[in-house]
Amino acid sequence: MLAGPTAVGKGTVSADIRTRYPQIWLSVSATTRSPRPGEIDGVHYLFVSDAEFDEMIARDDLLEWAVVHGRHRYGTPRGPVETHLWAGVPVLLEIDLQGARQVRTTWPDARFVFLAPPSWDELVSRLVGRGTEGPEERERRLSTARVELAAEQEFDHVIVNDDVQRAADELVTLIGVRNR
Ligand code: 5GP
């Protein structure tokens, strides 16, 4: 399971794994936020309404869920994760710290990996450089990131995202999958 502060590049590392290591299955989270340009429903996220998210919670369909950055809800659909694990397929969850803590309670044997930025300044410049968030949203995300960075020691492994492919390779090695 991969967690880490906002804008550290979890999405980029996951995307790289999706391309280069198709033998690893990436969980598709449900979210109540709207798609960013280029994001595809069912591939990057399941984009759902608040009412649909409520239903998923009521049916106990989510392995974990959290309000991220104090705004939208994000959660991991339980069914597909279990199906892949039962089939012996390695599963990667890319979730926030609150979600990681919930999964730790449910599955203490899961491996918890923290993706860290090379430095705080680098994290801020990545967030500004992405340009997808306005100043208010950016501040909100940075304050989440400050809290999340402090939680690094709760994790089994820390990977520094100095280079996307190198970080992805390190993660894949931890998962125990070799490239063909
Ligand atoms: P973004 O809106 O930038 O795609 O994602 C915002 C944050 O939500 C990221 O830190 C990401 O790790 C987290 N996130 C994405 N999917 C899930 C999920 O299923 N559960 C939880 N708890 N967090 C998630």
CSV table of C-alpha atoms and ligand atoms in Angstrom, one decimal:
chain,number,residue,atom,x,y,z
A,1,MET,CA,0.0,0.0,0.0
A,2,LEU,CA,1.4,3.3,-1.1
A,3,ALA,CA,0.7,6.5,0.9
A,4,GLY,CA,2.4,9.8,1.1
A,5,PRO,CA,1.8,13.6,1.1
A,6,THR,CA,-0.1,15.4,-1.6
A,7,ALA,CA,1.8,16.2,-4.8
A,8,VAL,CA,4.7,13.9,-3.8
A,9,GLY,CA,4.0,12.0,-7.0
A,10,LYS,CA,2.0,9.0,-5.9
A,11,GLY,CA,-0.2,9.3,-8.9
A,12,THR,CA,2.8,9.5,-11.3
A,13,VAL,CA,4.5,6.5,-9.6
A,14,SER,CA,1.3,4.5,-9.8
A,15,ALA,CA,0.8,5.4,-13.5
A,16,ASP,CA,4.4,4.3,-14.2
A,17,ILE,CA,3.7,1.0,-12.5
A,18,ARG,CA,0.4,0.6,-14.4
A,19,THR,CA,2.4,1.0,-17.7
A,20,ARG,CA,5.5,-1.0,-16.9
A,21,TYR,CA,4.2,-3.6,-14.5
A,22,PRO,CA,0.8,-4.7,-15.7
A,23,GLN,CA,1.1,-7.8,-13.6
A,24,ILE,CA,0.3,-5.6,-10.5
A,25,TRP,CA,-3.3,-4.6,-10.2
A,26,LEU,CA,-4.0,-1.0,-9.1
A,27,SER,CA,-7.1,-0.5,-7.1
A,28,VAL,CA,-9.5,2.1,-8.6
A,29,SER,CA,-10.8,4.3,-5.8
A,30,ALA,CA,-14.3,5.9,-5.7
A,31,THR,CA,-14.3,9.6,-5.2
A,32,THR,CA,-16.8,12.4,-4.9
A,33,ARG,CA,-14.5,15.0,-6.5
A,34,SER,CA,-14.9,15.8,-10.2
A,35,PRO,CA,-12.5,14.5,-12.9
A,36,ARG,CA,-9.5,16.5,-13.8
A,37,PRO,CA,-8.8,16.9,-17.6
A,38,GLY,CA,-7.6,13.5,-18.9
A,39,GLU,CA,-9.0,11.4,-16.1
A,40,ILE,CA,-11.2,8.5,-17.2
A,41,ASP,CA,-14.0,7.2,-15.1
A,42,GLY,CA,-13.3,3.6,-14.1
A,43,VAL,CA,-9.6,3.9,-14.9
A,44,HIS,CA,-8.2,6.6,-12.7
A,45,TYR,CA,-11.2,6.8,-10.3
A,46,LEU,CA,-14.8,5.8,-10.1
A,47,PHE,CA,-16.4,9.3,-10.1
A,48,VAL,CA,-19.5,9.1,-8.0
A,49,SER,CA,-22.1,11.4,-6.5
A,50,ASP,CA,-22.4,12.0,-2.7
A,51,ALA,CA,-25.5,9.9,-2.7
A,52,GLU,CA,-23.7,7.0,-4.5
A,53,PHE,CA,-20.8,7.3,-2.0
A,54,ASP,CA,-23.3,7.1,0.9
A,55,GLU,CA,-24.8,4.0,-0.6
A,56,MET,CA,-21.4,2.4,-0.9
A,57,ILE,CA,-20.7,3.0,2.8
A,58,ALA,CA,-24.2,1.7,3.8
A,59,ARG,CA,-23.6,-1.5,1.8
A,60,ASP,CA,-20.2,-1.9,3.5
A,61,ASP,CA,-18.7,-1.9,0.0
A,62,LEU,CA,-15.6,0.1,1.0
A,63,LEU,CA,-12.5,-1.4,2.6
A,64,GLU,CA,-11.7,2.1,3.9
A,65,TRP,CA,-12.7,5.6,3.1
A,66,ALA,CA,-11.7,9.1,4.2
A,67,VAL,CA,-12.4,12.8,3.7
A,68,VAL,CA,-9.2,14.0,2.1
A,69,HIS,CA,-8.0,17.6,2.3
A,70,GLY,CA,-11.1,18.3,4.3
A,71,ARG,CA,-13.3,18.2,1.3
A,72,HIS,CA,-14.1,15.2,-0.9
A,73,ARG,CA,-14.5,11.6,0.0
A,74,TYR,CA,-12.3,8.9,-1.4
A,75,GLY,CA,-12.6,5.1,-0.7
A,76,THR,CA,-11.4,1.7,-1.8
A,77,PRO,CA,-14.1,-0.6,-3.2
A,78,ARG,CA,-13.7,-3.9,-1.3
A,79,GLY,CA,-14.9,-6.4,-3.9
A,80,PRO,CA,-12.3,-6.0,-6.7
A,81,VAL,CA,-9.4,-5.9,-4.1
A,82,GLU,CA,-10.5,-9.2,-2.6
A,83,THR,CA,-11.1,-10.8,-6.0
A,84,HIS,CA,-7.6,-10.0,-7.1
A,85,LEU,CA,-6.0,-11.1,-3.9
A,86,TRP,CA,-7.9,-14.4,-4.0
A,87,ALA,CA,-6.6,-14.9,-7.5
A,88,GLY,CA,-3.1,-14.4,-6.3
A,89,VAL,CA,-2.6,-11.1,-8.1
A,90,PRO,CA,-0.5,-8.5,-6.3
A,91,VAL,CA,-2.6,-5.4,-5.4
A,92,LEU,CA,-1.5,-1.9,-5.0
A,93,LEU,CA,-3.6,0.7,-3.1
A,94,GLU,CA,-2.7,4.3,-3.4
A,95,ILE,CA,-4.4,6.0,-0.5
A,96,ASP,CA,-4.0,8.7,2.1
A,97,LEU,CA,-2.8,8.3,5.6
A,98,GLN,CA,-6.2,8.0,7.2
A,99,GLY,CA,-7.1,5.2,4.8
A,100,ALA,CA,-3.8,3.5,5.4
A,101,ARG,CA,-4.5,3.4,9.1
A,102,GLN,CA,-7.9,1.8,8.5
A,103,VAL,CA,-6.4,-0.9,6.3
A,104,ARG,CA,-3.7,-1.6,8.9
A,105,THR,CA,-6.5,-2.4,11.3
A,106,THR,CA,-8.2,-4.7,8.8
A,107,TRP,CA,-5.1,-6.2,7.3
A,108,PRO,CA,-2.2,-6.0,9.6
A,109,ASP,CA,-0.1,-8.1,7.2
A,110,ALA,CA,-0.3,-5.6,4.4
A,111,ARG,CA,2.9,-3.7,3.6
A,112,PHE,CA,2.8,0.0,4.2
A,113,VAL,CA,5.0,2.1,2.0
A,114,PHE,CA,5.5,5.9,2.4
A,115,LEU,CA,6.5,7.9,-0.7
A,116,ALA,CA,8.5,10.9,0.5
A,117,PRO,CA,9.5,14.0,-1.4
A,118,PRO,CA,13.3,14.7,-1.7
A,119,SER,CA,12.6,17.9,0.4
A,120,TRP,CA,9.8,20.1,1.6
A,121,ASP,CA,10.7,22.8,-0.9
A,122,GLU,CA,10.5,20.3,-3.7
A,123,LEU,CA,7.0,19.3,-2.5
A,124,VAL,CA,5.8,22.9,-2.5
A,125,SER,CA,7.2,23.5,-6.0
A,126,ARG,CA,5.6,20.4,-7.4
A,127,LEU,CA,2.2,21.5,-6.0
A,128,VAL,CA,2.6,24.9,-7.5
A,129,GLY,CA,3.9,23.6,-10.7
A,130,ARG,CA,1.0,21.2,-11.2
A,131,GLY,CA,-1.2,24.3,-11.5
A,132,THR,CA,-4.4,22.3,-11.1
A,133,GLU,CA,-5.3,23.8,-7.8
A,134,GLY,CA,-6.1,27.4,-6.9
A,135,PRO,CA,-4.3,29.1,-4.0
A,136,GLU,CA,-6.9,28.2,-1.4
A,137,GLU,CA,-7.0,24.5,-2.4
A,138,ARG,CA,-3.2,24.5,-2.5
A,139,GLU,CA,-2.9,25.8,1.1
A,140,ARG,CA,-5.4,23.2,2.2
A,141,ARG,CA,-3.3,20.4,0.6
A,142,LEU,CA,-0.1,21.8,2.0
A,143,SER,CA,-1.5,21.7,5.5
A,144,THR,CA,-2.6,18.1,5.0
A,145,ALA,CA,0.9,17.3,3.6
A,146,ARG,CA,2.6,18.7,6.8
A,147,VAL,CA,0.6,16.3,8.9
A,148,GLU,CA,1.2,13.4,6.6
A,149,LEU,CA,5.0,13.9,6.5
A,150,ALA,CA,5.1,13.7,10.2
A,151,ALA,CA,3.6,10.2,10.0
A,152,GLU,CA,6.5,8.7,8.0
A,153,GLN,CA,7.7,6.6,10.9
A,154,GLU,CA,4.4,4.7,11.1
A,155,PHE,CA,5.3,3.0,7.8
A,156,ASP,CA,7.2,-0.2,7.0
A,157,HIS,CA,9.2,1.4,4.2
A,158,VAL,CA,10.0,4.9,3.0
A,159,ILE,CA,10.8,5.5,-0.7
A,160,VAL,CA,12.1,8.9,-1.7
A,161,ASN,CA,10.6,10.0,-5.0
A,162,ASP,CA,13.7,11.5,-6.5
A,163,ASP,CA,13.1,9.8,-9.8
A,164,VAL,CA,9.7,8.3,-10.8
A,165,GLN,CA,11.0,5.1,-12.5
A,166,ARG,CA,13.5,4.5,-9.8
A,167,ALA,CA,10.9,4.9,-7.1
A,168,ALA,CA,8.5,2.7,-9.0
A,169,ASP,CA,11.1,0.0,-9.4
A,170,GLU,CA,11.9,0.1,-5.7
A,171,LEU,CA,8.2,-0.3,-4.9
A,172,VAL,CA,7.8,-3.2,-7.3
A,173,THR,CA,10.8,-4.9,-5.7
A,174,LEU,CA,9.2,-4.5,-2.3
A,175,ILE,CA,5.9,-6.0,-3.7
A,176,GLY,CA,8.1,-8.9,-4.9
A,177,VAL,CA,7.3,-8.8,-8.6
A,178,ARG,CA,10.0,-9.0,-11.2
A,179,ASN,CA,9.8,-7.4,-14.6
A,180,ARG,CA,9.5,-9.9,-17.4
B,1,5GP,P1,-6.3,13.5,-5.9
B,1,5GP,O1,-7.6,14.3,-5.7
B,1,5GP,O2,-5.1,14.4,-6.0
B,1,5GP,O3,-6.4,12.5,-7.0
B,1,5GP,O4,-6.1,12.6,-4.6
B,1,5GP,C1,-6.1,13.3,-3.4
B,1,5GP,C2,-5.6,12.3,-2.3
B,1,5GP,O5,-6.6,11.3,-2.1
B,1,5GP,C3,-4.3,11.6,-2.5
B,1,5GP,O6,-3.5,11.8,-1.4
B,1,5GP,C4,-4.7,10.1,-2.6
B,1,5GP,O7,-3.7,9.3,-2.1
B,1,5GP,C5,-6.0,10.0,-1.8
B,1,5GP,N1,-6.8,8.9,-2.2
B,1,5GP,C6,-7.1,8.5,-3.5
B,1,5GP,N2,-7.8,7.4,-3.4
B,1,5GP,C7,-8.1,7.1,-2.1
B,1,5GP,C8,-8.8,6.1,-1.4
B,1,5GP,O8,-9.4,5.2,-2.0
B,1,5GP,N3,-8.8,6.2,-0.1
B,1,5GP,C9,-8.2,7.1,0.6
B,1,5GP,N4,-8.2,7.0,1.9
B,1,5GP,N5,-7.5,8.1,0.0
B,1,5GP,C10,-7.4,8.1,-1.3
